[in-house]
mmCIF file of N, CA and C in Angstrom:
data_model
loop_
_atom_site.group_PDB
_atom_site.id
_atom_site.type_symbol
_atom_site.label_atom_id
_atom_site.label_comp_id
_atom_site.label_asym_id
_atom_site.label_seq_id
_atom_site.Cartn_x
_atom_site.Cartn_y
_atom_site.Cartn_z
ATOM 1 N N UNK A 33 0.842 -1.174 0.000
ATOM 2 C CA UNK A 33 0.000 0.000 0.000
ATOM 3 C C UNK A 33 0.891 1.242 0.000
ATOM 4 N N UNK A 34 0.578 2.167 -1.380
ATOM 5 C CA UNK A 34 1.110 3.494 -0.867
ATOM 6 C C UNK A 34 1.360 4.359 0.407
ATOM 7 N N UNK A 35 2.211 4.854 0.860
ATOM 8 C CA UNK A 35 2.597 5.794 1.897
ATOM 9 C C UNK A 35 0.537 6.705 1.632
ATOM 10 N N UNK A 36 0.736 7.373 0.791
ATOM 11 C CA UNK A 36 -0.116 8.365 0.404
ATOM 12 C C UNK A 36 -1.579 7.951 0.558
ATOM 13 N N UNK A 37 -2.206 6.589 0.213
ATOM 14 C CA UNK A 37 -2.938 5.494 0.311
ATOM 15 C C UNK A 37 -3.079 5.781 1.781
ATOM 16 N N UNK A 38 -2.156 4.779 2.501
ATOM 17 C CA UNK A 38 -2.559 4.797 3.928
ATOM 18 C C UNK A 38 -2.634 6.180 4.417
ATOM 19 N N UNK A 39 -2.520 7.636 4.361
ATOM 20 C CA UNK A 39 -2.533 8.248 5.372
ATOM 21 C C UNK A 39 -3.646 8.613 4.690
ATOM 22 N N UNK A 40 -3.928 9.112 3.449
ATOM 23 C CA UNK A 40 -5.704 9.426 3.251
ATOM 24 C C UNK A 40 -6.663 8.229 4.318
ATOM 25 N N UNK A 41 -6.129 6.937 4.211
ATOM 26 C CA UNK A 41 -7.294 5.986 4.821
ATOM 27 C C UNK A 41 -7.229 6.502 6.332
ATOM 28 N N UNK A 42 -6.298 7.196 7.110
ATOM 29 C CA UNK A 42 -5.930 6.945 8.696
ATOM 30 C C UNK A 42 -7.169 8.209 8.711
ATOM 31 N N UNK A 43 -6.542 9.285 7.565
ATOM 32 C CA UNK A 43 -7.911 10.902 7.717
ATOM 33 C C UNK A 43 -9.060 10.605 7.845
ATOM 34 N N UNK A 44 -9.321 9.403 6.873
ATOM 35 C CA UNK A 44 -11.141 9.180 6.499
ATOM 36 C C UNK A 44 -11.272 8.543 7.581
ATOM 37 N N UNK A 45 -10.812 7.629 8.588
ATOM 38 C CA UNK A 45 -10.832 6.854 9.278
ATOM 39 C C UNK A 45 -11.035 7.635 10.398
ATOM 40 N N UNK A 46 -9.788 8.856 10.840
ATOM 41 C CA UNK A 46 -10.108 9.534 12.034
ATOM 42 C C UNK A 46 -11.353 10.877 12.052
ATOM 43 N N UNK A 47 -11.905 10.976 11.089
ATOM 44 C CA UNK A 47 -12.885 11.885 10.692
ATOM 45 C C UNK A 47 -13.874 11.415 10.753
ATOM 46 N N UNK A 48 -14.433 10.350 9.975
ATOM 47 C CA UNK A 48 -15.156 9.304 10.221
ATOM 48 C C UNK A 48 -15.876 8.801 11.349
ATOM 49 N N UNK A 49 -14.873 8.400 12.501
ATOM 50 C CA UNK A 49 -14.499 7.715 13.405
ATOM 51 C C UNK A 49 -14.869 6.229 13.013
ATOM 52 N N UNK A 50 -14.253 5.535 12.093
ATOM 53 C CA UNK A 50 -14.545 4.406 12.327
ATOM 54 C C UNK A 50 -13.119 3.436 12.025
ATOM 55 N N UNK A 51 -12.702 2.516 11.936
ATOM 56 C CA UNK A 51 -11.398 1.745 11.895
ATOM 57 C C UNK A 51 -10.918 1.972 10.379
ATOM 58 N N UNK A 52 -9.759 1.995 10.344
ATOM 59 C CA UNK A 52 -8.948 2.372 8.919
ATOM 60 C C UNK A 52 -9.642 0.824 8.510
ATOM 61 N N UNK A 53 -9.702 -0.224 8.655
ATOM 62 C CA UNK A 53 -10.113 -1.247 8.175
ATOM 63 C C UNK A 53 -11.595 -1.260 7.529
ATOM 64 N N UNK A 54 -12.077 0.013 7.914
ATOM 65 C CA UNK A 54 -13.832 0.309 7.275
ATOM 66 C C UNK A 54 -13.616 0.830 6.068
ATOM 67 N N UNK A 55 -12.303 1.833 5.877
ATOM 68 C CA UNK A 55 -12.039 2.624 4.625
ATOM 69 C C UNK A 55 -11.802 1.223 3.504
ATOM 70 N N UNK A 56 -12.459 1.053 2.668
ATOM 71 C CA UNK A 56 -12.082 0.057 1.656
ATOM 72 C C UNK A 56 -11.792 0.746 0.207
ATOM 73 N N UNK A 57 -10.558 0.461 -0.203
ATOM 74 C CA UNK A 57 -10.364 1.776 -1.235
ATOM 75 C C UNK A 57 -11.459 1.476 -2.788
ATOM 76 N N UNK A 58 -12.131 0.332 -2.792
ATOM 77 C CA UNK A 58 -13.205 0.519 -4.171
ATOM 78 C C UNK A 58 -14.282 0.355 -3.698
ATOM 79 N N UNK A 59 -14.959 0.433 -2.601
ATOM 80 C CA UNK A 59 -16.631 0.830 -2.275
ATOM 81 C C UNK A 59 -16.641 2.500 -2.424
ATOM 82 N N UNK A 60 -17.346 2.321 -1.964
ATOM 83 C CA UNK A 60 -18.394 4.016 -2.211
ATOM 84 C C UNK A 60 -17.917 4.577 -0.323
ATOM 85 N N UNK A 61 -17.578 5.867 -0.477
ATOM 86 C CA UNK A 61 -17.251 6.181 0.986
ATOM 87 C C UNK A 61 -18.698 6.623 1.492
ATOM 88 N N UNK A 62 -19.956 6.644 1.120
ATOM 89 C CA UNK A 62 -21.607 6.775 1.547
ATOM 90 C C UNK A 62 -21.271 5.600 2.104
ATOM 91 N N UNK A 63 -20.370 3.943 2.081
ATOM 92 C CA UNK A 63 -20.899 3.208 2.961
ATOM 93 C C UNK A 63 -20.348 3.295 3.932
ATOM 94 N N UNK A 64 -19.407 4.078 4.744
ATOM 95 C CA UNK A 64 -19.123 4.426 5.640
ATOM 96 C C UNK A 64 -19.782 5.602 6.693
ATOM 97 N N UNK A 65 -20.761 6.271 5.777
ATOM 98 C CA UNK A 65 -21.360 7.327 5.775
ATOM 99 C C UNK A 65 -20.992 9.280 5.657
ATOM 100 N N UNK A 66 -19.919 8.626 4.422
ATOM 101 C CA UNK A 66 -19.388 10.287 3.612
ATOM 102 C C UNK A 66 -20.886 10.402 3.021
ATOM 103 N N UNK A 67 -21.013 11.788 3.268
ATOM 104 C CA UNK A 67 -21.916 12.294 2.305
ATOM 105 C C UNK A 67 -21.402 13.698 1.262
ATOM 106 N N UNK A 68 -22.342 14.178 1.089
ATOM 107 C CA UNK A 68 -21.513 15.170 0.451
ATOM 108 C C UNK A 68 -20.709 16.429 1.178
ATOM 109 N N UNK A 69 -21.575 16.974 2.353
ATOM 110 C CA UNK A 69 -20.769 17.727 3.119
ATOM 111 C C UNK A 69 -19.416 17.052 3.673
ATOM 112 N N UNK A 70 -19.540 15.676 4.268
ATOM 113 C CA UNK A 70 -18.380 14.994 4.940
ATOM 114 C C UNK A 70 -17.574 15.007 3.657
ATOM 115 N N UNK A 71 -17.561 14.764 2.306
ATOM 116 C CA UNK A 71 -16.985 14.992 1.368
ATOM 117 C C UNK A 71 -16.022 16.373 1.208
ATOM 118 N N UNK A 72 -17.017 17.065 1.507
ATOM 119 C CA UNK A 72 -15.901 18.495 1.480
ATOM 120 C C UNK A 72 -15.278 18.744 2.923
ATOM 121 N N UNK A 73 -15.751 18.263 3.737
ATOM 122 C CA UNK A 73 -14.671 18.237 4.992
ATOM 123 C C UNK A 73 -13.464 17.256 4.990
ATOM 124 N N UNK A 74 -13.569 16.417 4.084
ATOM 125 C CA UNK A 74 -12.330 15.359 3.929
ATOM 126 C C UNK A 74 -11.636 15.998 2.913
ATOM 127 N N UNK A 75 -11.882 16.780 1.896
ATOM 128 C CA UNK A 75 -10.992 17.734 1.028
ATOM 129 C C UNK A 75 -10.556 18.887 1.574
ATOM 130 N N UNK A 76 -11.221 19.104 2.167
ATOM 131 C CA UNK A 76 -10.148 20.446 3.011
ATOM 132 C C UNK A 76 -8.861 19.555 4.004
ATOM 133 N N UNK A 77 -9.322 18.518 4.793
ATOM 134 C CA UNK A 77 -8.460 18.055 5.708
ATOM 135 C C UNK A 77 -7.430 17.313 5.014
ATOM 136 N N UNK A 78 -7.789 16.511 3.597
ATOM 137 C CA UNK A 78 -6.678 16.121 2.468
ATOM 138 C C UNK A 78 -5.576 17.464 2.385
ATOM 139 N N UNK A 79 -6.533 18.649 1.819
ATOM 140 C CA UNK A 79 -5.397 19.605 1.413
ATOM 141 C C UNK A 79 -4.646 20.256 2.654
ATOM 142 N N UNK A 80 -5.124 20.447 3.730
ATOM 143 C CA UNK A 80 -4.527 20.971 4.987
ATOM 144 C C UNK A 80 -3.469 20.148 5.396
ATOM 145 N N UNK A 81 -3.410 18.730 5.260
ATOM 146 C CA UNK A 81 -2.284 17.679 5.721
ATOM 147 C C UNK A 81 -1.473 17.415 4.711
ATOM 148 N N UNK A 82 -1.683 17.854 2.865
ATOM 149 C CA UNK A 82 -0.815 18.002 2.012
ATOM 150 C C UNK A 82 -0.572 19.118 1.857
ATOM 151 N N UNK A 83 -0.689 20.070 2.223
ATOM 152 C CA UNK A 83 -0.069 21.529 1.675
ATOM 153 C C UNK A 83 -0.741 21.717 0.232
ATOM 154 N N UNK A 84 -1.674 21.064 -0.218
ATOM 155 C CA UNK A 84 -2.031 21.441 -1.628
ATOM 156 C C UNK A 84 -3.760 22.311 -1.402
ATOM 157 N N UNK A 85 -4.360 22.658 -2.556
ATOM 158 C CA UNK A 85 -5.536 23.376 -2.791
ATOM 159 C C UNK A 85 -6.097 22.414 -4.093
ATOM 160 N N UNK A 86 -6.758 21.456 -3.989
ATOM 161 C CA UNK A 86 -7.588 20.899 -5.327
ATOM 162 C C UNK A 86 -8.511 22.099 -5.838
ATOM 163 N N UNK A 87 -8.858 22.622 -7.157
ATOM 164 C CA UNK A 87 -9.933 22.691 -7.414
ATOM 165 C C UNK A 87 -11.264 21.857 -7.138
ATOM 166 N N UNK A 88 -11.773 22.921 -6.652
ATOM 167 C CA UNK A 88 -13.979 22.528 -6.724
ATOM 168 C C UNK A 88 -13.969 21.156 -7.789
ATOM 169 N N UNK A 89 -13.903 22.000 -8.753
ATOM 170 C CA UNK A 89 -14.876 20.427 -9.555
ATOM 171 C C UNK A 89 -14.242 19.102 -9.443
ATOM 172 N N UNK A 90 -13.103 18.764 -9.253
ATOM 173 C CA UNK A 90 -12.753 17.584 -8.864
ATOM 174 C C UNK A 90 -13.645 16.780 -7.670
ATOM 175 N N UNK A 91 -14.388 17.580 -6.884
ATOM 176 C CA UNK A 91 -14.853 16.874 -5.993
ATOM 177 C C UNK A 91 -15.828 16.116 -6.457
ATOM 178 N N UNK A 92 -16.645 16.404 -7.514
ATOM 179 C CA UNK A 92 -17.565 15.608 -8.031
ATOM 180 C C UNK A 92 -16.824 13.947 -8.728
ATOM 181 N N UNK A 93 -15.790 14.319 -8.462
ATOM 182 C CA UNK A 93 -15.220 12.603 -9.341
ATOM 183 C C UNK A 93 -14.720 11.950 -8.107
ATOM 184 N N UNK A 94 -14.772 11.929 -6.937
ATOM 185 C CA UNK A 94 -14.604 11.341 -5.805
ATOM 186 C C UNK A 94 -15.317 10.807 -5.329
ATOM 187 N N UNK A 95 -15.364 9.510 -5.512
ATOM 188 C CA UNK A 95 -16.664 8.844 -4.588
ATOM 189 C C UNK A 95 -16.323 7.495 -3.832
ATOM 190 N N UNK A 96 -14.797 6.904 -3.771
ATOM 191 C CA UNK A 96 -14.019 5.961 -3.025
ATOM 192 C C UNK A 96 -12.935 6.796 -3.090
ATOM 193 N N UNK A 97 -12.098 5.731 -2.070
ATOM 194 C CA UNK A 97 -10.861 5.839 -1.424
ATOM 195 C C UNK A 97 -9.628 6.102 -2.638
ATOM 196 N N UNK A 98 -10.513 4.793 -3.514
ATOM 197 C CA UNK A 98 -9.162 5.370 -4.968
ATOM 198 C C UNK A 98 -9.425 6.107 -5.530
ATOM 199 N N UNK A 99 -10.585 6.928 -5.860
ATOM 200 C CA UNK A 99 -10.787 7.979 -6.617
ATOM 201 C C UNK A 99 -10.488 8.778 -5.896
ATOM 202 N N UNK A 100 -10.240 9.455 -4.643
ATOM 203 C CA UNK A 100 -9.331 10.255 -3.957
ATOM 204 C C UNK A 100 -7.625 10.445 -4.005
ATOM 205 N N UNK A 101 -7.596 9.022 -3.981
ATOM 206 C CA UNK A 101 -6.335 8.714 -4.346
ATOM 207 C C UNK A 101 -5.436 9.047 -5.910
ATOM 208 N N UNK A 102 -6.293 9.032 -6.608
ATOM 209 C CA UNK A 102 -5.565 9.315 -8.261
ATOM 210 C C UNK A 102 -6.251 10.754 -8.490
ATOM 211 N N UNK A 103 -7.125 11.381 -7.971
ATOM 212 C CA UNK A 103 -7.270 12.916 -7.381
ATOM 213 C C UNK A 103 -5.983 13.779 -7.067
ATOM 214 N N UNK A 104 -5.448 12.936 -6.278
ATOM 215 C CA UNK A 104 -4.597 13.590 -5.361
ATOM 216 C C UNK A 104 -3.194 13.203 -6.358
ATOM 217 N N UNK A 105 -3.441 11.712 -6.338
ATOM 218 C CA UNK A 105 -1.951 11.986 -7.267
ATOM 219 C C UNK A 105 -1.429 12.658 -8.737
ATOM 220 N N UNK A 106 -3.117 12.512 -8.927
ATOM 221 C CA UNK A 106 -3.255 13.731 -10.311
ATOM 222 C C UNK A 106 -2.698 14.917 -10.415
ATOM 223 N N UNK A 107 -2.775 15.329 -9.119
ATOM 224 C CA UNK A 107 -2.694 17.014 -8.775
ATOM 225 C C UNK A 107 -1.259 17.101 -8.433
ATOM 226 N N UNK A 108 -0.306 16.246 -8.131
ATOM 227 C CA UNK A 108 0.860 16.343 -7.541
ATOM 228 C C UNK A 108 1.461 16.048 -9.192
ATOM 229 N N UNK A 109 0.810 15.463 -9.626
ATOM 230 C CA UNK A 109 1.815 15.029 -11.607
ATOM 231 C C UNK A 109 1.354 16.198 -12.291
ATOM 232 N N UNK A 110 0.520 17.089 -12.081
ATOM 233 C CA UNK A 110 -0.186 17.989 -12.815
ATOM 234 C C UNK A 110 -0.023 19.436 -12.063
ATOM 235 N N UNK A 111 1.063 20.014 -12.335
ATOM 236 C CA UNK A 111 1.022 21.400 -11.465
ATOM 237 C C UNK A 111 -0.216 22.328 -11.826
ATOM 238 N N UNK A 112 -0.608 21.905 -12.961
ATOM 239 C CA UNK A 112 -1.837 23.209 -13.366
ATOM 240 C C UNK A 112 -3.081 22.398 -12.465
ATOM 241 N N UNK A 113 -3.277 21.641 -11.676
ATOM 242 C CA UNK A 113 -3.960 21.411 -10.981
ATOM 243 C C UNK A 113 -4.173 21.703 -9.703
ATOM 244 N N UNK A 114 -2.778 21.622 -9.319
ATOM 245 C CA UNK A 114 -2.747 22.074 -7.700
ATOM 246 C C UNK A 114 -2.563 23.515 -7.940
ATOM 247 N N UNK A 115 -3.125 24.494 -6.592
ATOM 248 C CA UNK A 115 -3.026 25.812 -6.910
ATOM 249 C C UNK A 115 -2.390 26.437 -5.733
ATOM 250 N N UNK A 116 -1.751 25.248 -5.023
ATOM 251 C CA UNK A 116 -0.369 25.699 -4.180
ATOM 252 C C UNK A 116 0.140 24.301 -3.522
ATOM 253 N N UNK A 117 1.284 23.921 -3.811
ATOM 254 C CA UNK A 117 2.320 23.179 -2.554
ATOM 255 C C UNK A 117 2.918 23.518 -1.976
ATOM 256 N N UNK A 118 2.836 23.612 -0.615
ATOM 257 C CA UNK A 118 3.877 23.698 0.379
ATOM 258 C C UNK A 118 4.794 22.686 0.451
ATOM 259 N N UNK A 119 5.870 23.256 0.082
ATOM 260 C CA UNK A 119 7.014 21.866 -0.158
ATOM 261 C C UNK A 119 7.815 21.931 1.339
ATOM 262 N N UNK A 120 7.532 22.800 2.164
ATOM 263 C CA UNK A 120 7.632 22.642 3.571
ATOM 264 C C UNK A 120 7.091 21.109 4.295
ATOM 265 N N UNK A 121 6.369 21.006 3.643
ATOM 266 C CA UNK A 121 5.013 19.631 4.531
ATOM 267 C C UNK A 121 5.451 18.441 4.644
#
């Protein structure tokens, strides 16, 4: 498992509150009970613990653990995506 993998699962997990073992990276995070607001509270807390800023509309293509995941790694291969890194982080 990716470094990057596991610490998104530990966020959804401690936000959540439920065991990193509930995060399953190809179900739907609704079965954990993300909805859409918990959705945008897990993208702010993604970008706050990466130093990055996703654009809005990406959030609509997130709906598991791996589609967060190739989100995120999208944005790190794609500088015109991210709209700041802190390379401090």
């Amino acid at each position: 498992m990716s470094p990057l993998k596991q610490r998104l699962i530990s966020l959804i997990a401690r936000h959540m509150e439920v065991t990193e073992a509930e995060v399953d990276s190809k179900q739907s995070l609704s079965a954990i009970g993300v909805d859409s607001l918990e959705m945008v509270e897990i993208v702010i807390l993604v970008e706050d613990e990466l130093g990055i800023t996703l654009p809005d509309n990406l959030l609509s293509k997130i709906d598991s653990l791996a589609d967060l995941v190739a989100v995120v790694e999208s944005a790190f291969a794609s500088p015109d995506l991210v709209a700041h890194v802190d390379t401090a982080a």
